[in-house]
Amino acid sequence: MASLQDRKSLDTDEKTRSRDEEKDAYDVTVSVAESNEGDEALKLVGRERTAQFSEEYNKKLRRKLDMIIPPLCAAVYFTQFLDKTSLNYASIMGFPIVGQQYNLVSLAFYLGFLVWEFPTVYISQKLRVGKYLGANIVIWGIILMCHAAASSFGAFFALRFLLGMCESCVAPILILIISMFYKKDEQGTRVSWFYVMGLTQVFGGFVAYGISFYDGNAIASYKIVYLLLGGLAILVGICVILWLPDSPVHARVLTTEERIAALERVRDDQGGTENKHLKKDQIIEALLDIRTWLIVLTTMMTSIPNGGLSNFSNKIIKSFGYTSRQTLILSTPGGAVASLTTLLCGWYSDKKNERMIPIVFCLIPTIVGSAMLIGLNNSGNKGALLFATYLIGTFGSALSSVYAYNASNTSGHTKKNTINAITLVAFSVGNVVGTEIFQPKDAPAYIPGKIAIMVLLTVQLFISVLLRWINLRMNKQKKAQLEAEKAKNGWTDEDVQRERERHAFMDLTDKQNPFFVYTA
């Protein structure tokens, strides 16, 4: 009887060992995927590459992604920037709030943005990011339409504050989605595709110009702008909920094979996809990383001018001696210049594997344009002054490069979210300050504001060069450490590649992962 029990026990032990060996051989992802440590990608792929896809297959997959993700991201950002700058159009179309109260209403958007940035980013980490984004867009569309019913300073201030809260999730989520689906040498271009905010200036200018011909008494012209843009936002939000993929793991628009291919395509970049668990150590690392605060300075230096110009550019053009209707149409070429600069900088960024040099390229024309506006003030030379305002539009692509920088140079899902949130907080603070550099007492020339823009962007040139130098130095250090580790363990090149693959989806930060390479 005892021997029978012993045999049963032995059989059980052998079966257990056999199952364990089989699990180790065929399901290397289980322990990591089921823990809080690993990446969501491990639900579909192993820690080591087990599936190979041809270059032709990957190109076909990238084309499919390009037909879905960048157009939807562009629609979101297009809608957001239109909504954010709707106040700029309303300001010369009978908007009832003027003077310092106008400045405060403009500021309210960024206060809402600032207050809600960290909560919205960490909430989105727990949820499906595409669905969360879409829901926020629908809500802000409704809020925007409510502007047509408001008439007092308090009502406009409250609505702009809520609008800022809803729109604060946009950039972090779009950066995250681009980093999940695209390789590092593709991210700059894709970010530039959705960041062509200058097109909103062209589109919005022509729409507002058309509305300006309305002379009926049933509804004020600026209210029509809010109703149209609010309706557009609701439509875009519904499209995002239906079609924007949350991650490669949950992309319903892809087959299972395509999802695996999408993950394997970005494996060697070591950026990972997502992890639903908030990691305290990654938050601390983000806060202690010197590059985080240099990015904060970079964002501030470019956002202060943005806060002023996005709300006062039409007033500046009108001060040259143009009518309100002429101002609306004359503002549109500036948007075309901004869009072209963004696309060129994005292309160069991926082509040369650079992130900071494109920022330098786009800031120089803005510095020159600011100097022209100051030097030619009261000259009566409308053409030169108008040309200067178009030159100023080039600086907008700097933030696009910052987004691409964050996508390419940060790993670890919580760290990514933290740095993106900090970047957008800096963006918000910069825009709040920016609304105040154009004071009513300085109208119509706003010389102090123009001087501030020139000085801030000149400082930014040096910050960009410093960030680039730090990343290059860190890459040299990582390379030396990897060579030492290779010699110590006697690794072959194949061993190094296997280790690189095993690290890709462990949700490690860029500093924790020895195989992570920074983009300058």
PDB file of C-alpha atoms in Angstrom, residues 141-417:
ATOM      1  CA  GLY A 141     -16.836  69.649 -27.248  1.00  0.00           C
ATOM      2  CA  ILE A 142     -19.931  70.031 -25.096  1.00  0.00           C
ATOM      3  CA  ILE A 143     -18.137  72.581 -22.871  1.00  0.00           C
ATOM      4  CA  LEU A 144     -17.030  74.564 -25.921  1.00  0.00           C
ATOM      5  CA  MET A 145     -20.582  74.768 -27.241  1.00  0.00           C
ATOM      6  CA  CYS A 146     -21.672  76.061 -23.814  1.00  0.00           C
ATOM      7  CA  HIS A 147     -19.489  79.159 -24.485  1.00  0.00           C
ATOM      8  CA  ALA A 148     -22.239  80.319 -26.846  1.00  0.00           C
ATOM      9  CA  ALA A 149     -24.640  80.500 -23.897  1.00  0.00           C
ATOM     10  CA  ALA A 150     -22.284  82.373 -21.553  1.00  0.00           C
ATOM     11  CA  SER A 151     -22.290  86.154 -21.224  1.00  0.00           C
ATOM     12  CA  SER A 152     -20.421  87.039 -18.010  1.00  0.00           C
ATOM     13  CA  PHE A 153     -16.761  87.007 -17.028  1.00  0.00           C
ATOM     14  CA  GLY A 154     -17.371  84.357 -14.353  1.00  0.00           C
ATOM     15  CA  ALA A 155     -19.098  81.982 -16.771  1.00  0.00           C
ATOM     16  CA  PHE A 156     -16.380  82.297 -19.419  1.00  0.00           C
ATOM     17  CA  PHE A 157     -13.651  81.842 -16.798  1.00  0.00           C
ATOM     18  CA  ALA A 158     -15.280  78.652 -15.461  1.00  0.00           C
ATOM     19  CA  LEU A 159     -15.846  77.200 -18.945  1.00  0.00           C
ATOM     20  CA  ARG A 160     -12.249  77.908 -20.011  1.00  0.00           C
ATOM     21  CA  PHE A 161     -10.993  76.299 -16.784  1.00  0.00           C
ATOM     22  CA  LEU A 162     -13.014  73.112 -17.462  1.00  0.00           C
ATOM     23  CA  LEU A 163     -11.858  73.136 -21.075  1.00  0.00           C
ATOM     24  CA  GLY A 164      -8.233  73.146 -19.887  1.00  0.00           C
ATOM     25  CA  MET A 165      -8.909  70.211 -17.554  1.00  0.00           C
ATOM     26  CA  CYS A 166     -10.378  68.094 -20.353  1.00  0.00           C
ATOM     27  CA  GLU A 167      -7.646  68.948 -22.846  1.00  0.00           C
ATOM     28  CA  SER A 168      -4.746  68.283 -20.448  1.00  0.00           C
ATOM     29  CA  CYS A 169      -4.671  64.569 -21.300  1.00  0.00           C
ATOM     30  CA  VAL A 170      -4.148  65.043 -25.042  1.00  0.00           C
ATOM     31  CA  ALA A 171      -0.393  65.456 -25.517  1.00  0.00           C
ATOM     32  CA  PRO A 172       0.735  62.814 -22.958  1.00  0.00           C
ATOM     33  CA  ILE A 173      -1.574  60.204 -24.481  1.00  0.00           C
ATOM     34  CA  LEU A 174      -0.634  61.001 -28.081  1.00  0.00           C
ATOM     35  CA  ILE A 175       3.106  60.880 -27.233  1.00  0.00           C
ATOM     36  CA  LEU A 176       2.556  57.545 -25.495  1.00  0.00           C
ATOM     37  CA  ILE A 177       0.661  56.040 -28.425  1.00  0.00           C
ATOM     38  CA  ILE A 178       3.320  57.143 -30.931  1.00  0.00           C
ATOM     39  CA  SER A 179       6.082  55.665 -28.732  1.00  0.00           C
ATOM     40  CA  MET A 180       4.205  52.342 -28.445  1.00  0.00           C
ATOM     41  CA  PHE A 181       3.635  51.800 -32.170  1.00  0.00           C
ATOM     42  CA  TYR A 182       6.662  53.419 -33.851  1.00  0.00           C
ATOM     43  CA  LYS A 183      10.419  52.951 -33.804  1.00  0.00           C
ATOM     44  CA  LYS A 184      12.632  55.789 -32.600  1.00  0.00           C
ATOM     45  CA  ASP A 185      13.677  56.785 -36.121  1.00  0.00           C
ATOM     46  CA  GLU A 186       9.984  57.080 -37.082  1.00  0.00           C
ATOM     47  CA  GLN A 187       8.665  58.985 -34.060  1.00  0.00           C
ATOM     48  CA  GLY A 188       9.835  62.520 -34.917  1.00  0.00           C
ATOM     49  CA  THR A 189       8.080  62.427 -38.281  1.00  0.00           C
ATOM     50  CA  ARG A 190       4.861  60.986 -36.842  1.00  0.00           C
ATOM     51  CA  VAL A 191       4.753  63.545 -34.041  1.00  0.00           C
ATOM     52  CA  SER A 192       5.229  66.312 -36.629  1.00  0.00           C
ATOM     53  CA  TRP A 193       2.321  64.900 -38.644  1.00  0.00           C
ATOM     54  CA  PHE A 194      -0.111  65.366 -35.789  1.00  0.00           C
ATOM     55  CA  TYR A 195       1.525  68.540 -34.474  1.00  0.00           C
ATOM     56  CA  VAL A 196       1.017  70.617 -37.642  1.00  0.00           C
ATOM     57  CA  MET A 197      -0.964  73.072 -35.534  1.00  0.00           C
ATOM     58  CA  GLY A 198      -0.276  75.817 -38.059  1.00  0.00           C
ATOM     59  CA  LEU A 199      -2.965  74.248 -40.230  1.00  0.00           C
ATOM     60  CA  THR A 200      -5.469  75.110 -37.529  1.00  0.00           C
ATOM     61  CA  GLN A 201      -4.432  78.738 -37.896  1.00  0.00           C
ATOM     62  CA  VAL A 202      -5.104  78.517 -41.634  1.00  0.00           C
ATOM     63  CA  PHE A 203      -8.399  76.664 -41.224  1.00  0.00           C
ATOM     64  CA  GLY A 204      -9.573  78.721 -38.259  1.00  0.00           C
ATOM     65  CA  GLY A 205      -8.644  81.969 -39.967  1.00  0.00           C
ATOM     66  CA  PHE A 206     -10.703  81.173 -43.062  1.00  0.00           C
ATOM     67  CA  VAL A 207     -13.668  79.905 -41.016  1.00  0.00           C
ATOM     68  CA  ALA A 208     -13.649  83.017 -38.846  1.00  0.00           C
ATOM     69  CA  TYR A 209     -13.252  85.164 -41.977  1.00  0.00           C
ATOM     70  CA  GLY A 210     -16.336  83.550 -43.525  1.00  0.00           C
ATOM     71  CA  ILE A 211     -18.345  83.967 -40.332  1.00  0.00           C
ATOM     72  CA  SER A 212     -17.320  87.647 -40.146  1.00  0.00           C
ATOM     73  CA  PHE A 213     -19.592  88.337 -43.143  1.00  0.00           C
ATOM     74  CA  TYR A 214     -22.596  87.280 -41.096  1.00  0.00           C
ATOM     75  CA  ASP A 215     -24.495  90.416 -40.105  1.00  0.00           C
ATOM     76  CA  GLY A 216     -27.673  88.937 -38.642  1.00  0.00           C
ATOM     77  CA  ASN A 217     -28.985  89.690 -35.186  1.00  0.00           C
ATOM     78  CA  ALA A 218     -30.117  86.207 -34.212  1.00  0.00           C
ATOM     79  CA  ILE A 219     -26.728  85.197 -32.780  1.00  0.00           C
ATOM     80  CA  ALA A 220     -23.362  86.911 -32.303  1.00  0.00           C
ATOM     81  CA  SER A 221     -20.559  85.933 -34.707  1.00  0.00           C
ATOM     82  CA  TYR A 222     -18.237  84.619 -31.998  1.00  0.00           C
ATOM     83  CA  LYS A 223     -20.993  82.271 -30.761  1.00  0.00           C
ATOM     84  CA  ILE A 224     -21.148  80.624 -34.183  1.00  0.00           C
ATOM     85  CA  VAL A 225     -17.406  79.899 -33.889  1.00  0.00           C
ATOM     86  CA  TYR A 226     -17.926  78.141 -30.551  1.00  0.00           C
ATOM     87  CA  LEU A 227     -20.886  76.086 -31.784  1.00  0.00           C
ATOM     88  CA  LEU A 228     -19.056  74.922 -34.918  1.00  0.00           C
ATOM     89  CA  LEU A 229     -15.820  74.020 -33.122  1.00  0.00           C
ATOM     90  CA  GLY A 230     -17.680  72.282 -30.291  1.00  0.00           C
ATOM     91  CA  GLY A 231     -19.613  70.140 -32.754  1.00  0.00           C
ATOM     92  CA  LEU A 232     -16.367  69.245 -34.561  1.00  0.00           C
ATOM     93  CA  ALA A 233     -14.771  68.172 -31.254  1.00  0.00           C
ATOM     94  CA  ILE A 234     -17.674  65.839 -30.430  1.00  0.00           C
ATOM     95  CA  LEU A 235     -17.391  64.211 -33.862  1.00  0.00           C
ATOM     96  CA  VAL A 236     -13.629  63.716 -33.486  1.00  0.00           C
ATOM     97  CA  GLY A 237     -14.094  62.284 -29.975  1.00  0.00           C
ATOM     98  CA  ILE A 238     -16.515  59.635 -31.250  1.00  0.00           C
ATOM     99  CA  CYS A 239     -14.029  58.647 -34.005  1.00  0.00           C
ATOM    100  CA  VAL A 240     -11.234  58.316 -31.437  1.00  0.00           C
ATOM    101  CA  ILE A 241     -13.341  56.069 -29.189  1.00  0.00           C
ATOM    102  CA  LEU A 242     -14.188  53.834 -32.140  1.00  0.00           C
ATOM    103  CA  TRP A 243     -10.860  53.573 -33.978  1.00  0.00           C
ATOM    104  CA  LEU A 244      -7.799  54.832 -32.072  1.00  0.00           C
ATOM    105  CA  PRO A 245      -5.922  51.781 -30.698  1.00  0.00           C
ATOM    106  CA  ASP A 246      -5.016  51.832 -26.995  1.00  0.00           C
ATOM    107  CA  SER A 247      -1.795  49.838 -27.424  1.00  0.00           C
ATOM    108  CA  PRO A 248      -0.399  47.115 -29.722  1.00  0.00           C
ATOM    109  CA  VAL A 249      -1.717  44.499 -27.277  1.00  0.00           C
ATOM    110  CA  HIS A 250      -5.313  45.795 -27.460  1.00  0.00           C
ATOM    111  CA  ALA A 251      -5.406  47.124 -31.041  1.00  0.00           C
ATOM    112  CA  ARG A 252      -8.697  45.832 -32.445  1.00  0.00           C
ATOM    113  CA  VAL A 253      -7.818  47.271 -35.851  1.00  0.00           C
ATOM    114  CA  LEU A 254      -4.962  44.725 -36.102  1.00  0.00           C
ATOM    115  CA  THR A 255      -5.031  40.938 -36.382  1.00  0.00           C
ATOM    116  CA  THR A 256      -3.292  38.907 -33.651  1.00  0.00           C
ATOM    117  CA  GLU A 257      -0.337  38.327 -35.973  1.00  0.00           C
ATOM    118  CA  GLU A 258      -0.114  42.055 -36.730  1.00  0.00           C
ATOM    119  CA  ARG A 259      -0.194  42.889 -33.007  1.00  0.00           C
ATOM    120  CA  ILE A 260       2.733  40.558 -32.400  1.00  0.00           C
ATOM    121  CA  ALA A 261       4.575  42.055 -35.378  1.00  0.00           C
ATOM    122  CA  ALA A 262       3.909  45.576 -34.075  1.00  0.00           C
ATOM    123  CA  LEU A 263       5.523  44.625 -30.759  1.00  0.00           C
ATOM    124  CA  GLU A 264       8.488  42.836 -32.321  1.00  0.00           C
ATOM    125  CA  ARG A 265       9.033  45.831 -34.603  1.00  0.00           C
ATOM    126  CA  VAL A 266       9.778  48.105 -31.626  1.00  0.00           C
ATOM    127  CA  ARG A 267      11.479  45.517 -29.380  1.00  0.00           C
ATOM    128  CA  ASP A 268      15.074  46.621 -30.079  1.00  0.00           C
ATOM    129  CA  ASP A 269      14.277  50.247 -29.211  1.00  0.00           C
ATOM    130  CA  GLN A 270      13.838  49.142 -25.576  1.00  0.00           C
ATOM    131  CA  GLY A 271      10.995  51.634 -25.041  1.00  0.00           C
ATOM    132  CA  GLY A 272       8.328  49.091 -24.042  1.00  0.00           C
ATOM    133  CA  THR A 273       4.589  49.696 -24.357  1.00  0.00           C
ATOM    134  CA  GLU A 274       2.601  49.990 -21.116  1.00  0.00           C
ATOM    135  CA  ASN A 275       2.197  48.792 -17.549  1.00  0.00           C
ATOM    136  CA  LYS A 276      -0.967  49.476 -15.542  1.00  0.00           C
ATOM    137  CA  HIS A 277       0.816  49.693 -12.184  1.00  0.00           C
ATOM    138  CA  LEU A 278       2.148  52.947 -10.775  1.00  0.00           C
ATOM    139  CA  LYS A 279       5.796  52.496  -9.741  1.00  0.00           C
ATOM    140  CA  LYS A 280       7.155  54.810  -7.060  1.00  0.00           C
ATOM    141  CA  ASP A 281      10.811  54.174  -7.976  1.00  0.00           C
ATOM    142  CA  GLN A 282      10.166  55.323 -11.540  1.00  0.00           C
ATOM    143  CA  ILE A 283       8.520  58.543 -10.328  1.00  0.00           C
ATOM    144  CA  ILE A 284      11.558  59.221  -8.111  1.00  0.00           C
ATOM    145  CA  GLU A 285      13.955  58.539 -10.984  1.00  0.00           C
ATOM    146  CA  ALA A 286      12.032  60.948 -13.217  1.00  0.00           C
ATOM    147  CA  LEU A 287      12.231  63.658 -10.555  1.00  0.00           C
ATOM    148  CA  LEU A 288      15.968  63.128 -10.002  1.00  0.00           C
ATOM    149  CA  ASP A 289      16.889  63.027 -13.696  1.00  0.00           C
ATOM    150  CA  ILE A 290      18.575  66.339 -14.616  1.00  0.00           C
ATOM    151  CA  ARG A 291      17.200  66.044 -18.156  1.00  0.00           C
ATOM    152  CA  THR A 292      13.647  66.222 -16.782  1.00  0.00           C
ATOM    153  CA  TRP A 293      14.263  69.730 -15.480  1.00  0.00           C
ATOM    154  CA  LEU A 294      16.114  70.823 -18.611  1.00  0.00           C
ATOM    155  CA  ILE A 295      13.046  69.694 -20.573  1.00  0.00           C
ATOM    156  CA  VAL A 296      10.940  71.741 -18.136  1.00  0.00           C
ATOM    157  CA  LEU A 297      13.087  74.796 -18.919  1.00  0.00           C
ATOM    158  CA  THR A 298      12.911  74.055 -22.653  1.00  0.00           C
ATOM    159  CA  THR A 299       9.134  73.794 -22.524  1.00  0.00           C
ATOM    160  CA  MET A 300       8.817  76.949 -20.441  1.00  0.00           C
ATOM    161  CA  MET A 301      11.049  78.971 -22.771  1.00  0.00           C
ATOM    162  CA  THR A 302       8.853  78.091 -25.756  1.00  0.00           C
ATOM    163  CA  SER A 303       5.475  78.043 -23.991  1.00  0.00           C
ATOM    164  CA  ILE A 304       5.655  81.589 -22.638  1.00  0.00           C
ATOM    165  CA  PRO A 305       5.793  82.989 -26.198  1.00  0.00           C
ATOM    166  CA  ASN A 306       3.068  80.524 -27.204  1.00  0.00           C
ATOM    167  CA  GLY A 307       0.772  81.727 -24.412  1.00  0.00           C
ATOM    168  CA  GLY A 308       1.098  85.292 -25.595  1.00  0.00           C
ATOM    169  CA  LEU A 309       1.011  84.810 -29.351  1.00  0.00           C
ATOM    170  CA  SER A 310      -1.815  82.249 -29.455  1.00  0.00           C
ATOM    171  CA  ASN A 311      -4.114  84.841 -27.883  1.00  0.00           C
ATOM    172  CA  PHE A 312      -2.635  88.131 -29.089  1.00  0.00           C
ATOM    173  CA  SER A 313      -1.234  87.475 -32.580  1.00  0.00           C
ATOM    174  CA  ASN A 314      -4.387  88.760 -34.283  1.00  0.00           C
ATOM    175  CA  LYS A 315      -4.337  91.905 -32.162  1.00  0.00           C
ATOM    176  CA  ILE A 316      -0.689  92.477 -33.141  1.00  0.00           C
ATOM    177  CA  ILE A 317      -1.483  92.151 -36.858  1.00  0.00           C
ATOM    178  CA  LYS A 318      -4.510  94.398 -36.490  1.00  0.00           C
ATOM    179  CA  SER A 319      -2.263  97.038 -34.843  1.00  0.00           C
ATOM    180  CA  PHE A 320      -0.369  97.386 -38.151  1.00  0.00           C
ATOM    181  CA  GLY A 321      -3.447  99.171 -39.520  1.00  0.00           C
ATOM    182  CA  TYR A 322      -5.563  96.323 -40.906  1.00  0.00           C
ATOM    183  CA  THR A 323      -9.297  95.829 -40.351  1.00  0.00           C
ATOM    184  CA  SER A 324     -10.631  92.893 -38.336  1.00  0.00           C
ATOM    185  CA  ARG A 325     -11.651  91.058 -41.493  1.00  0.00           C
ATOM    186  CA  GLN A 326      -8.261  91.636 -43.145  1.00  0.00           C
ATOM    187  CA  THR A 327      -6.527  90.463 -39.967  1.00  0.00           C
ATOM    188  CA  LEU A 328      -8.345  87.119 -40.031  1.00  0.00           C
ATOM    189  CA  ILE A 329      -7.230  86.362 -43.586  1.00  0.00           C
ATOM    190  CA  LEU A 330      -3.698  87.773 -43.163  1.00  0.00           C
ATOM    191  CA  SER A 331      -3.029  85.534 -40.167  1.00  0.00           C
ATOM    192  CA  THR A 332      -3.354  82.363 -42.256  1.00  0.00           C
ATOM    193  CA  PRO A 333       0.071  82.396 -44.018  1.00  0.00           C
ATOM    194  CA  GLY A 334       1.718  82.328 -40.589  1.00  0.00           C
ATOM    195  CA  GLY A 335      -0.018  79.018 -39.987  1.00  0.00           C
ATOM    196  CA  ALA A 336       1.302  77.626 -43.271  1.00  0.00           C
ATOM    197  CA  VAL A 337       4.854  78.663 -42.310  1.00  0.00           C
ATOM    198  CA  ALA A 338       4.478  76.998 -38.895  1.00  0.00           C
ATOM    199  CA  SER A 339       3.167  73.776 -40.456  1.00  0.00           C
ATOM    200  CA  LEU A 340       5.943  73.566 -43.027  1.00  0.00           C
ATOM    201  CA  THR A 341       8.586  74.180 -40.346  1.00  0.00           C
ATOM    202  CA  THR A 342       7.116  71.448 -38.129  1.00  0.00           C
ATOM    203  CA  LEU A 343       7.107  68.884 -40.962  1.00  0.00           C
ATOM    204  CA  LEU A 344      10.670  69.733 -42.032  1.00  0.00           C
ATOM    205  CA  CYS A 345      11.965  69.576 -38.456  1.00  0.00           C
ATOM    206  CA  GLY A 346      10.212  66.230 -37.900  1.00  0.00           C
ATOM    207  CA  TRP A 347      11.723  64.799 -41.085  1.00  0.00           C
ATOM    208  CA  TYR A 348      15.205  66.043 -40.199  1.00  0.00           C
ATOM    209  CA  SER A 349      14.816  64.763 -36.647  1.00  0.00           C
ATOM    210  CA  ASP A 350      14.337  61.157 -37.820  1.00  0.00           C
ATOM    211  CA  LYS A 351      16.682  61.385 -40.804  1.00  0.00           C
ATOM    212  CA  LYS A 352      19.652  62.509 -38.687  1.00  0.00           C
ATOM    213  CA  ASN A 353      18.561  60.885 -35.406  1.00  0.00           C
ATOM    214  CA  GLU A 354      18.496  64.315 -33.736  1.00  0.00           C
ATOM    215  CA  ARG A 355      15.992  65.998 -31.453  1.00  0.00           C
ATOM    216  CA  MET A 356      17.674  69.196 -30.226  1.00  0.00           C
ATOM    217  CA  ILE A 357      19.228  70.512 -33.465  1.00  0.00           C
ATOM    218  CA  PRO A 358      15.776  70.921 -35.109  1.00  0.00           C
ATOM    219  CA  ILE A 359      14.774  73.103 -32.137  1.00  0.00           C
ATOM    220  CA  VAL A 360      17.753  75.364 -32.808  1.00  0.00           C
ATOM    221  CA  PHE A 361      16.778  75.592 -36.487  1.00  0.00           C
ATOM    222  CA  CYS A 362      13.202  76.634 -35.723  1.00  0.00           C
ATOM    223  CA  LEU A 363      14.037  79.189 -33.022  1.00  0.00           C
ATOM    224  CA  ILE A 364      16.444  81.350 -35.023  1.00  0.00           C
ATOM    225  CA  PRO A 365      13.798  82.734 -37.469  1.00  0.00           C
ATOM    226  CA  THR A 366      11.530  83.578 -34.499  1.00  0.00           C
ATOM    227  CA  ILE A 367      14.332  85.508 -32.781  1.00  0.00           C
ATOM    228  CA  VAL A 368      14.950  87.413 -36.031  1.00  0.00           C
ATOM    229  CA  GLY A 369      11.207  88.085 -36.462  1.00  0.00           C
ATOM    230  CA  SER A 370      10.901  89.410 -32.900  1.00  0.00           C
ATOM    231  CA  ALA A 371      13.840  91.735 -33.467  1.00  0.00           C
ATOM    232  CA  MET A 372      12.200  93.016 -36.654  1.00  0.00           C
ATOM    233  CA  LEU A 373       8.908  93.730 -34.871  1.00  0.00           C
ATOM    234  CA  ILE A 374      10.756  95.695 -32.220  1.00  0.00           C
ATOM    235  CA  GLY A 375      13.054  97.557 -34.602  1.00  0.00           C
ATOM    236  CA  LEU A 376      10.373  98.380 -37.166  1.00  0.00           C
ATOM    237  CA  ASN A 377       7.752  99.493 -34.641  1.00  0.00           C
ATOM    238  CA  ASN A 378       6.022 102.700 -35.801  1.00  0.00           C
ATOM    239  CA  SER A 379       7.894 102.477 -39.135  1.00  0.00           C
ATOM    240  CA  GLY A 380       4.627 102.182 -41.065  1.00  0.00           C
ATOM    241  CA  ASN A 381       6.180  99.371 -43.135  1.00  0.00           C
ATOM    242  CA  LYS A 382       3.211  96.990 -43.096  1.00  0.00           C
ATOM    243  CA  GLY A 383       4.799  94.437 -45.418  1.00  0.00           C
ATOM    244  CA  ALA A 384       7.966  93.996 -43.344  1.00  0.00           C
ATOM    245  CA  LEU A 385       6.000  93.839 -40.091  1.00  0.00           C
ATOM    246  CA  LEU A 386       3.647  91.229 -41.517  1.00  0.00           C
ATOM    247  CA  PHE A 387       6.626  89.201 -42.780  1.00  0.00           C
ATOM    248  CA  ALA A 388       8.106  89.335 -39.267  1.00  0.00           C
ATOM    249  CA  THR A 389       4.923  87.861 -37.763  1.00  0.00           C
ATOM    250  CA  TYR A 390       5.171  84.974 -40.240  1.00  0.00           C
ATOM    251  CA  LEU A 391       8.805  84.347 -39.232  1.00  0.00           C
ATOM    252  CA  ILE A 392       7.769  84.199 -35.586  1.00  0.00           C
ATOM    253  CA  GLY A 393       5.495  81.230 -36.341  1.00  0.00           C
ATOM    254  CA  THR A 394       8.486  78.892 -36.806  1.00  0.00           C
ATOM    255  CA  PHE A 395       9.103  78.516 -33.052  1.00  0.00           C
ATOM    256  CA  GLY A 396       5.952  76.404 -32.618  1.00  0.00           C
ATOM    257  CA  SER A 397       7.663  73.293 -33.959  1.00  0.00           C
ATOM    258  CA  ALA A 398      10.030  73.329 -30.947  1.00  0.00           C
ATOM    259  CA  LEU A 399       7.363  71.698 -28.769  1.00  0.00           C
ATOM    260  CA  SER A 400       6.882  69.010 -31.420  1.00  0.00           C
ATOM    261  CA  SER A 401      10.585  68.169 -31.076  1.00  0.00           C
ATOM    262  CA  VAL A 402      10.233  68.115 -27.280  1.00  0.00           C
ATOM    263  CA  TYR A 403       7.392  65.591 -27.598  1.00  0.00           C
ATOM    264  CA  ALA A 404       9.533  63.458 -29.915  1.00  0.00           C
ATOM    265  CA  TYR A 405      12.444  63.801 -27.475  1.00  0.00           C
ATOM    266  CA  ASN A 406      10.325  62.473 -24.602  1.00  0.00           C
ATOM    267  CA  ALA A 407       9.025  59.593 -26.722  1.00  0.00           C
ATOM    268  CA  SER A 408      12.536  58.540 -27.801  1.00  0.00           C
ATOM    269  CA  ASN A 409      14.509  59.150 -24.603  1.00  0.00           C
ATOM    270  CA  THR A 410      12.346  57.790 -21.794  1.00  0.00           C
ATOM    271  CA  SER A 411      11.561  54.212 -20.843  1.00  0.00           C
ATOM    272  CA  GLY A 412       9.483  52.709 -18.057  1.00  0.00           C
ATOM    273  CA  HIS A 413       5.768  53.373 -18.316  1.00  0.00           C
ATOM    274  CA  THR A 414       5.374  55.283 -15.048  1.00  0.00           C
ATOM    275  CA  LYS A 415       8.500  57.340 -15.773  1.00  0.00           C
ATOM    276  CA  LYS A 416       7.183  58.145 -19.267  1.00  0.00           C
ATOM    277  CA  ASN A 417       3.872  59.305 -17.846  1.00  0.00           C
TER     278      ASN A 417
END
